[in-house]
């Protein structure tokens, strides 16, 4: 375990010599509608990613058969094998959880959910599992009260991740975690190099999200590069060149999962956004 800011990260020293190395991944949530309706499955998604020369894919747990239950080893290894044969890494996975719920029994179920999917991630070869902190502060409680019980649950998940070789990463999701300072407090309190941030560029909805992103980039172990960013509550297209400069300046090396949202056909919007991200990376 590394102390304090040294957690953010042991990468600082290791990466300076090699510079940045960035690989583009696709977050499965971009195809939420067809995957949820069953008009598309994970095999189809892998083939789409290979067709468009993604480096990797982030296979959100929701889209596996039987979620929230973990699928059979046979299915997990089928997906792992197919991704490999298509030249795709599996950059991560993720689940839905709510550690802000005041009902301890519900939180225990969510801890068990995360642990089960950590083991699935390990079998699948996914280095990171994305979790949420919680939906909102429940009525009658303060942020600090929720934070206190939440950290116990998060730390239990981190220890299980460490045991199975999977980094646990929380997403700043404009829910319980709204600001860079809140994100940093959770990560610094956890104090583990097996815990980090899925840095969601569209969920710091402040007057200056670029400043928030820059403030937390050293904690990033994965990303959600989105089509929209919010400045003073106003939705705008992100300055991708600026985002990429922040990332490169941080010495981050690894995956940049992109995610498109909205009612448009993802088979159209994803390639369009992919082209924009690739251009910004040059």
Short mmCIF file of C-alpha atoms in Angstrom, two decimals:
data_model
loop_
_atom_site.label_atom_id
_atom_site.label_comp_id
_atom_site.label_asym_id
_atom_site.label_seq_id
_atom_site.Cartn_x
_atom_site.Cartn_y
_atom_site.Cartn_z
CA UNK A 1 0.00 0.00 0.00
CA UNK A 2 1.30 3.41 -0.90
CA UNK A 3 0.77 6.41 1.37
CA UNK A 4 -1.42 9.35 0.45
CA UNK A 5 -0.54 11.27 -2.63
CA UNK A 6 2.04 8.63 -3.56
CA UNK A 7 -0.92 6.48 -4.53
CA UNK A 8 -1.70 9.09 -7.18
CA UNK A 9 0.15 7.43 -8.37
CA UNK A 10 3.07 5.11 -8.46
CA UNK A 11 2.57 5.82 -12.17
CA UNK A 12 4.10 9.29 -11.76
CA UNK A 13 7.62 7.93 -11.44
CA UNK A 14 7.12 4.93 -13.69
CA UNK A 15 5.59 6.82 -16.58
CA UNK A 16 7.95 9.76 -16.92
CA UNK A 17 10.55 7.70 -18.72
CA UNK A 18 8.16 6.28 -21.29
CA UNK A 19 5.82 9.20 -21.94
CA UNK A 20 2.16 8.74 -22.70
CA UNK A 21 0.67 5.69 -24.41
CA UNK A 22 -3.06 5.91 -25.00
CA UNK A 23 -5.40 3.27 -26.38
CA UNK A 24 -8.99 3.90 -27.40
CA UNK A 25 -11.70 1.66 -25.99
CA UNK A 26 -15.48 1.63 -26.39
CA UNK A 27 -17.75 1.67 -23.38
CA UNK A 28 -20.59 -0.79 -23.98
CA UNK A 29 -23.09 1.74 -22.60
CA UNK A 30 -22.87 3.50 -25.96
CA UNK A 31 -25.06 0.63 -27.23
CA UNK A 32 -27.32 0.59 -24.18
CA UNK A 33 -30.57 0.58 -26.13
CA UNK A 34 -29.90 -2.33 -28.52
CA UNK A 35 -28.04 -4.32 -25.85
CA UNK A 36 -30.87 -3.84 -23.34
CA UNK A 37 -33.55 -4.73 -25.89
CA UNK A 38 -31.69 -7.79 -27.10
CA UNK A 39 -31.38 -6.62 -30.71
CA UNK A 40 -27.63 -6.78 -30.19
CA UNK A 41 -25.41 -8.91 -27.94
CA UNK A 42 -21.84 -8.75 -26.71
CA UNK A 43 -20.59 -10.84 -29.62
CA UNK A 44 -22.05 -8.24 -31.97
CA UNK A 45 -20.41 -5.46 -29.96
CA UNK A 46 -17.01 -7.12 -30.15
CA UNK A 47 -17.35 -7.47 -33.91
CA UNK A 48 -18.33 -3.80 -34.22
CA UNK A 49 -15.26 -2.76 -32.21
CA UNK A 50 -12.98 -4.89 -34.35
CA UNK A 51 -14.54 -3.50 -37.53
CA UNK A 52 -13.75 0.05 -36.40
CA UNK A 53 -10.27 -0.80 -35.10
CA UNK A 54 -10.81 -0.01 -31.44
CA UNK A 55 -7.96 -1.13 -29.24
CA UNK A 56 -10.27 -2.38 -26.52
CA UNK A 57 -13.81 -2.62 -25.20
CA UNK A 58 -15.26 -1.89 -21.75
CA UNK A 59 -17.87 -4.60 -21.17
CA UNK A 60 -20.34 -3.23 -18.65
CA UNK A 61 -21.81 -6.02 -16.54
CA UNK A 62 -25.44 -5.05 -17.26
CA UNK A 63 -25.24 -6.58 -20.72
CA UNK A 64 -24.10 -10.04 -19.71
CA UNK A 65 -26.84 -12.69 -19.71
CA UNK A 66 -28.46 -13.04 -16.28
CA UNK A 67 -27.05 -9.83 -14.73
CA UNK A 68 -26.80 -9.15 -11.80
CA UNK A 69 -25.78 -12.79 -11.52
CA UNK A 70 -22.35 -13.58 -12.91
CA UNK A 71 -22.50 -15.63 -16.12
CA UNK A 72 -21.06 -19.12 -16.43
CA UNK A 73 -17.34 -19.60 -16.86
CA UNK A 74 -18.12 -21.01 -20.30
CA UNK A 75 -19.66 -17.71 -21.38
CA UNK A 76 -16.97 -15.57 -19.72
CA UNK A 77 -14.22 -17.50 -21.49
CA UNK A 78 -16.11 -17.38 -24.77
CA UNK A 79 -16.12 -13.56 -24.60
CA UNK A 80 -12.48 -13.48 -23.53
CA UNK A 81 -11.46 -15.81 -26.36
CA UNK A 82 -13.46 -13.92 -28.99
CA UNK A 83 -12.05 -10.56 -27.91
CA UNK A 84 -8.53 -11.94 -28.13
CA UNK A 85 -9.08 -13.43 -31.58
CA UNK A 86 -10.44 -10.07 -32.74
CA UNK A 87 -7.39 -8.24 -31.41
CA UNK A 88 -9.31 -6.48 -28.65
CA UNK A 89 -8.30 -5.95 -25.04
CA UNK A 90 -11.00 -5.89 -22.39
CA UNK A 91 -10.25 -2.59 -20.69
CA UNK A 92 -12.76 -2.93 -17.87
CA UNK A 93 -16.22 -3.81 -16.69
CA UNK A 94 -18.69 -2.28 -14.26
CA UNK A 95 -21.75 -2.81 -12.11
CA UNK A 96 -24.57 -0.81 -10.53
CA UNK A 97 -24.31 -0.33 -6.77
CA UNK A 98 -25.46 2.20 -4.19
CA UNK A 99 -23.29 2.56 -1.11
CA UNK A 100 -25.19 5.70 -0.08
CA UNK A 101 -28.25 3.65 0.91
CA UNK A 102 -28.79 3.87 4.69
CA UNK A 103 -30.05 0.27 4.77
CA UNK A 104 -26.99 -1.77 5.71
CA UNK A 105 -28.53 -5.00 4.44
CA UNK A 106 -28.93 -3.50 0.97
CA UNK A 107 -25.36 -2.26 0.99
CA UNK A 108 -24.12 -5.72 1.96
CA UNK A 109 -25.90 -7.13 -1.08
CA UNK A 110 -24.18 -4.55 -3.25
CA UNK A 111 -20.79 -5.37 -1.71
CA UNK A 112 -21.45 -9.02 -2.59
CA UNK A 113 -22.42 -7.95 -6.11
CA UNK A 114 -19.17 -6.05 -6.57
CA UNK A 115 -17.13 -8.94 -5.18
CA UNK A 116 -18.78 -11.42 -7.52
CA UNK A 117 -18.07 -9.23 -10.52
CA UNK A 118 -14.49 -8.65 -9.39
CA UNK A 119 -14.01 -12.39 -9.74
CA UNK A 120 -15.70 -12.28 -13.15
CA UNK A 121 -13.42 -9.41 -14.20
CA UNK A 122 -10.38 -11.42 -13.14
CA UNK A 123 -11.46 -14.43 -15.21
CA UNK A 124 -12.23 -12.19 -18.17
CA UNK A 125 -8.90 -10.40 -18.00
CA UNK A 126 -10.40 -6.98 -17.22
CA UNK A 127 -7.90 -4.98 -15.13
CA UNK A 128 -10.48 -2.54 -13.72
CA UNK A 129 -14.02 -2.76 -12.38
CA UNK A 130 -16.07 0.43 -12.22
CA UNK A 131 -18.33 1.02 -9.24
CA UNK A 132 -20.45 3.97 -8.18
CA UNK A 133 -20.33 5.55 -4.76
CA UNK A 134 -24.05 6.14 -4.32
CA UNK A 135 -27.06 7.75 -5.91
CA UNK A 136 -27.73 10.70 -3.59
CA UNK A 137 -27.49 11.76 0.03
CA UNK A 138 -30.54 10.17 1.70
CA UNK A 139 -32.93 12.47 3.53
CA UNK A 140 -31.96 13.04 7.16
CA UNK A 141 -28.26 12.33 6.67
CA UNK A 142 -25.24 14.49 5.91
CA UNK A 143 -22.60 13.90 3.23
CA UNK A 144 -20.04 13.09 5.93
CA UNK A 145 -22.30 10.53 7.59
CA UNK A 146 -22.81 8.69 4.33
CA UNK A 147 -19.11 8.96 3.53
CA UNK A 148 -18.27 7.28 6.84
CA UNK A 149 -20.25 4.10 6.19
CA UNK A 150 -19.51 4.16 2.46
CA UNK A 151 -15.76 3.91 3.00
CA UNK A 152 -16.17 0.65 4.91
CA UNK A 153 -17.98 -0.87 1.95
CA UNK A 154 -15.52 0.51 -0.59
CA UNK A 155 -12.52 -0.73 1.39
CA UNK A 156 -14.02 -4.22 1.57
CA UNK A 157 -14.35 -4.21 -2.22
CA UNK A 158 -10.80 -2.91 -2.66
CA UNK A 159 -9.37 -5.74 -0.58
CA UNK A 160 -11.27 -8.28 -2.67
CA UNK A 161 -10.04 -6.60 -5.84
CA UNK A 162 -6.46 -6.79 -4.61
CA UNK A 163 -6.91 -10.48 -3.84
CA UNK A 164 -8.04 -11.14 -7.41
CA UNK A 165 -5.78 -8.69 -9.22
CA UNK A 166 -8.51 -6.23 -10.22
CA UNK A 167 -8.37 -2.48 -9.57
CA UNK A 168 -11.59 -1.05 -8.15
CA UNK A 169 -12.39 2.37 -9.58
CA UNK A 170 -15.21 4.72 -8.69
CA UNK A 171 -16.79 6.92 -11.31
CA UNK A 172 -17.50 10.57 -10.62
CA UNK A 173 -21.10 10.41 -11.78
CA UNK A 174 -22.76 13.63 -10.64
CA UNK A 175 -24.55 11.71 -7.90
CA UNK A 176 -23.05 11.37 -4.42
CA UNK A 177 -19.76 12.46 -5.97
CA UNK A 178 -20.22 15.79 -7.74
CA UNK A 179 -16.90 17.61 -7.40
CA UNK A 180 -13.20 16.97 -7.75
CA UNK A 181 -12.65 17.62 -4.04
CA UNK A 182 -15.21 14.96 -3.12
CA UNK A 183 -13.62 12.46 -5.49
CA UNK A 184 -10.18 13.15 -4.05
CA UNK A 185 -11.44 12.74 -0.49
CA UNK A 186 -12.76 9.25 -1.20
CA UNK A 187 -9.60 8.13 -3.01
CA UNK A 188 -7.18 9.64 -0.49
CA UNK A 189 -9.12 8.10 2.39
CA UNK A 190 -9.04 4.66 0.76
CA UNK A 191 -5.26 5.05 0.54
CA UNK A 192 -4.73 2.09 -1.79
CA UNK A 193 -3.01 1.61 -5.11
CA UNK A 194 -5.79 -0.90 -5.90
CA UNK A 195 -8.32 1.94 -6.01
CA UNK A 196 -8.66 4.82 -8.42
CA UNK A 197 -10.95 6.96 -10.52
CA UNK A 198 -12.90 6.35 -13.69
CA UNK A 199 -12.69 9.96 -14.79
CA UNK A 200 -16.00 10.88 -16.43
CA UNK A 201 -15.48 14.13 -18.31
CA UNK A 202 -19.23 14.75 -18.57
CA UNK A 203 -20.06 14.54 -14.88
CA UNK A 204 -18.17 17.45 -13.33
CA UNK A 205 -21.00 19.91 -13.84
CA UNK A 206 -19.32 23.01 -12.47
CA UNK A 207 -18.32 26.39 -13.81
CA UNK A 208 -15.01 24.92 -15.00
CA UNK A 209 -15.05 21.15 -15.59
CA UNK A 210 -11.64 21.29 -17.28
CA UNK A 211 -10.13 22.48 -14.01
CA UNK A 212 -11.89 19.64 -12.15
CA UNK A 213 -10.61 17.11 -14.67
CA UNK A 214 -7.08 18.46 -14.38
CA UNK A 215 -7.35 18.36 -10.59
CA UNK A 216 -8.18 14.64 -10.55
CA UNK A 217 -6.33 13.32 -13.61
CA UNK A 218 -3.54 11.87 -11.46
CA UNK A 219 -6.09 9.57 -9.82
CA UNK A 220 -7.40 8.20 -13.14
CA UNK A 221 -7.07 4.49 -13.82
CA UNK A 222 -9.70 4.57 -16.57
CA UNK A 223 -11.92 7.10 -18.34
CA UNK A 224 -15.26 7.93 -19.86
CA UNK A 225 -14.63 10.31 -22.73
CA UNK A 226 -18.08 11.65 -23.59
CA UNK A 227 -19.57 13.78 -26.37
CA UNK A 228 -20.88 16.37 -23.93
CA UNK A 229 -19.42 18.42 -21.11
CA UNK A 230 -21.29 20.79 -18.80
CA UNK A 231 -20.20 24.35 -18.04
CA UNK A 232 -22.40 26.22 -15.56
CA UNK A 233 -25.13 23.67 -16.24
CA UNK A 234 -24.96 24.28 -19.97
CA UNK A 235 -24.30 21.29 -22.22
CA UNK A 236 -21.48 21.80 -24.71
CA UNK A 237 -19.24 19.75 -26.95
CA UNK A 238 -15.95 19.10 -25.16
CA UNK A 239 -12.71 20.61 -26.31
CA UNK A 240 -11.16 17.23 -27.02
CA UNK A 241 -7.75 18.67 -27.86
CA UNK A 242 -7.69 20.32 -24.44
CA UNK A 243 -8.79 17.09 -22.75
CA UNK A 244 -6.07 15.12 -24.51
CA UNK A 245 -3.46 17.68 -23.54
CA UNK A 246 -4.49 17.35 -19.88
CA UNK A 247 -4.22 13.57 -20.16
CA UNK A 248 -0.84 13.63 -21.89
CA UNK A 249 0.55 16.14 -19.40
CA UNK A 250 -0.42 13.82 -16.55
CA UNK A 251 1.68 10.90 -17.82
CA UNK A 252 -1.43 8.71 -17.85
CA UNK A 253 -0.86 5.56 -19.87
CA UNK A 254 -3.67 3.24 -20.76
CA UNK A 255 -7.19 3.07 -22.07
CA UNK A 256 -9.50 5.91 -23.03
CA UNK A 257 -13.00 4.41 -23.27
CA UNK A 258 -15.35 6.63 -25.25
CA UNK A 259 -19.09 6.76 -24.63
CA UNK A 260 -21.88 8.22 -26.73
CA UNK A 261 -25.34 8.88 -25.36
CA UNK A 262 -28.68 9.94 -26.79
CA UNK A 263 -31.39 8.58 -29.05
CA UNK A 264 -29.33 8.51 -32.24
CA UNK A 265 -28.14 5.23 -33.77
CA UNK A 266 -24.84 4.34 -32.05
CA UNK A 267 -23.65 2.63 -35.22
CA UNK A 268 -23.56 6.16 -36.64
CA UNK A 269 -22.62 8.27 -33.61
CA UNK A 270 -19.85 6.03 -32.29
CA UNK A 271 -17.72 6.07 -35.48
CA UNK A 272 -18.24 9.84 -35.75
CA UNK A 273 -17.08 10.45 -32.18
CA UNK A 274 -14.25 7.94 -32.56
CA UNK A 275 -12.92 9.95 -35.50
CA UNK A 276 -13.02 13.14 -33.42
CA UNK A 277 -11.14 11.52 -30.54
CA UNK A 278 -8.51 10.07 -32.85
CA UNK A 279 -7.99 13.46 -34.45
CA UNK A 280 -7.56 15.07 -31.03
CA UNK A 281 -4.97 12.47 -30.04
CA UNK A 282 -2.63 13.35 -32.91
#
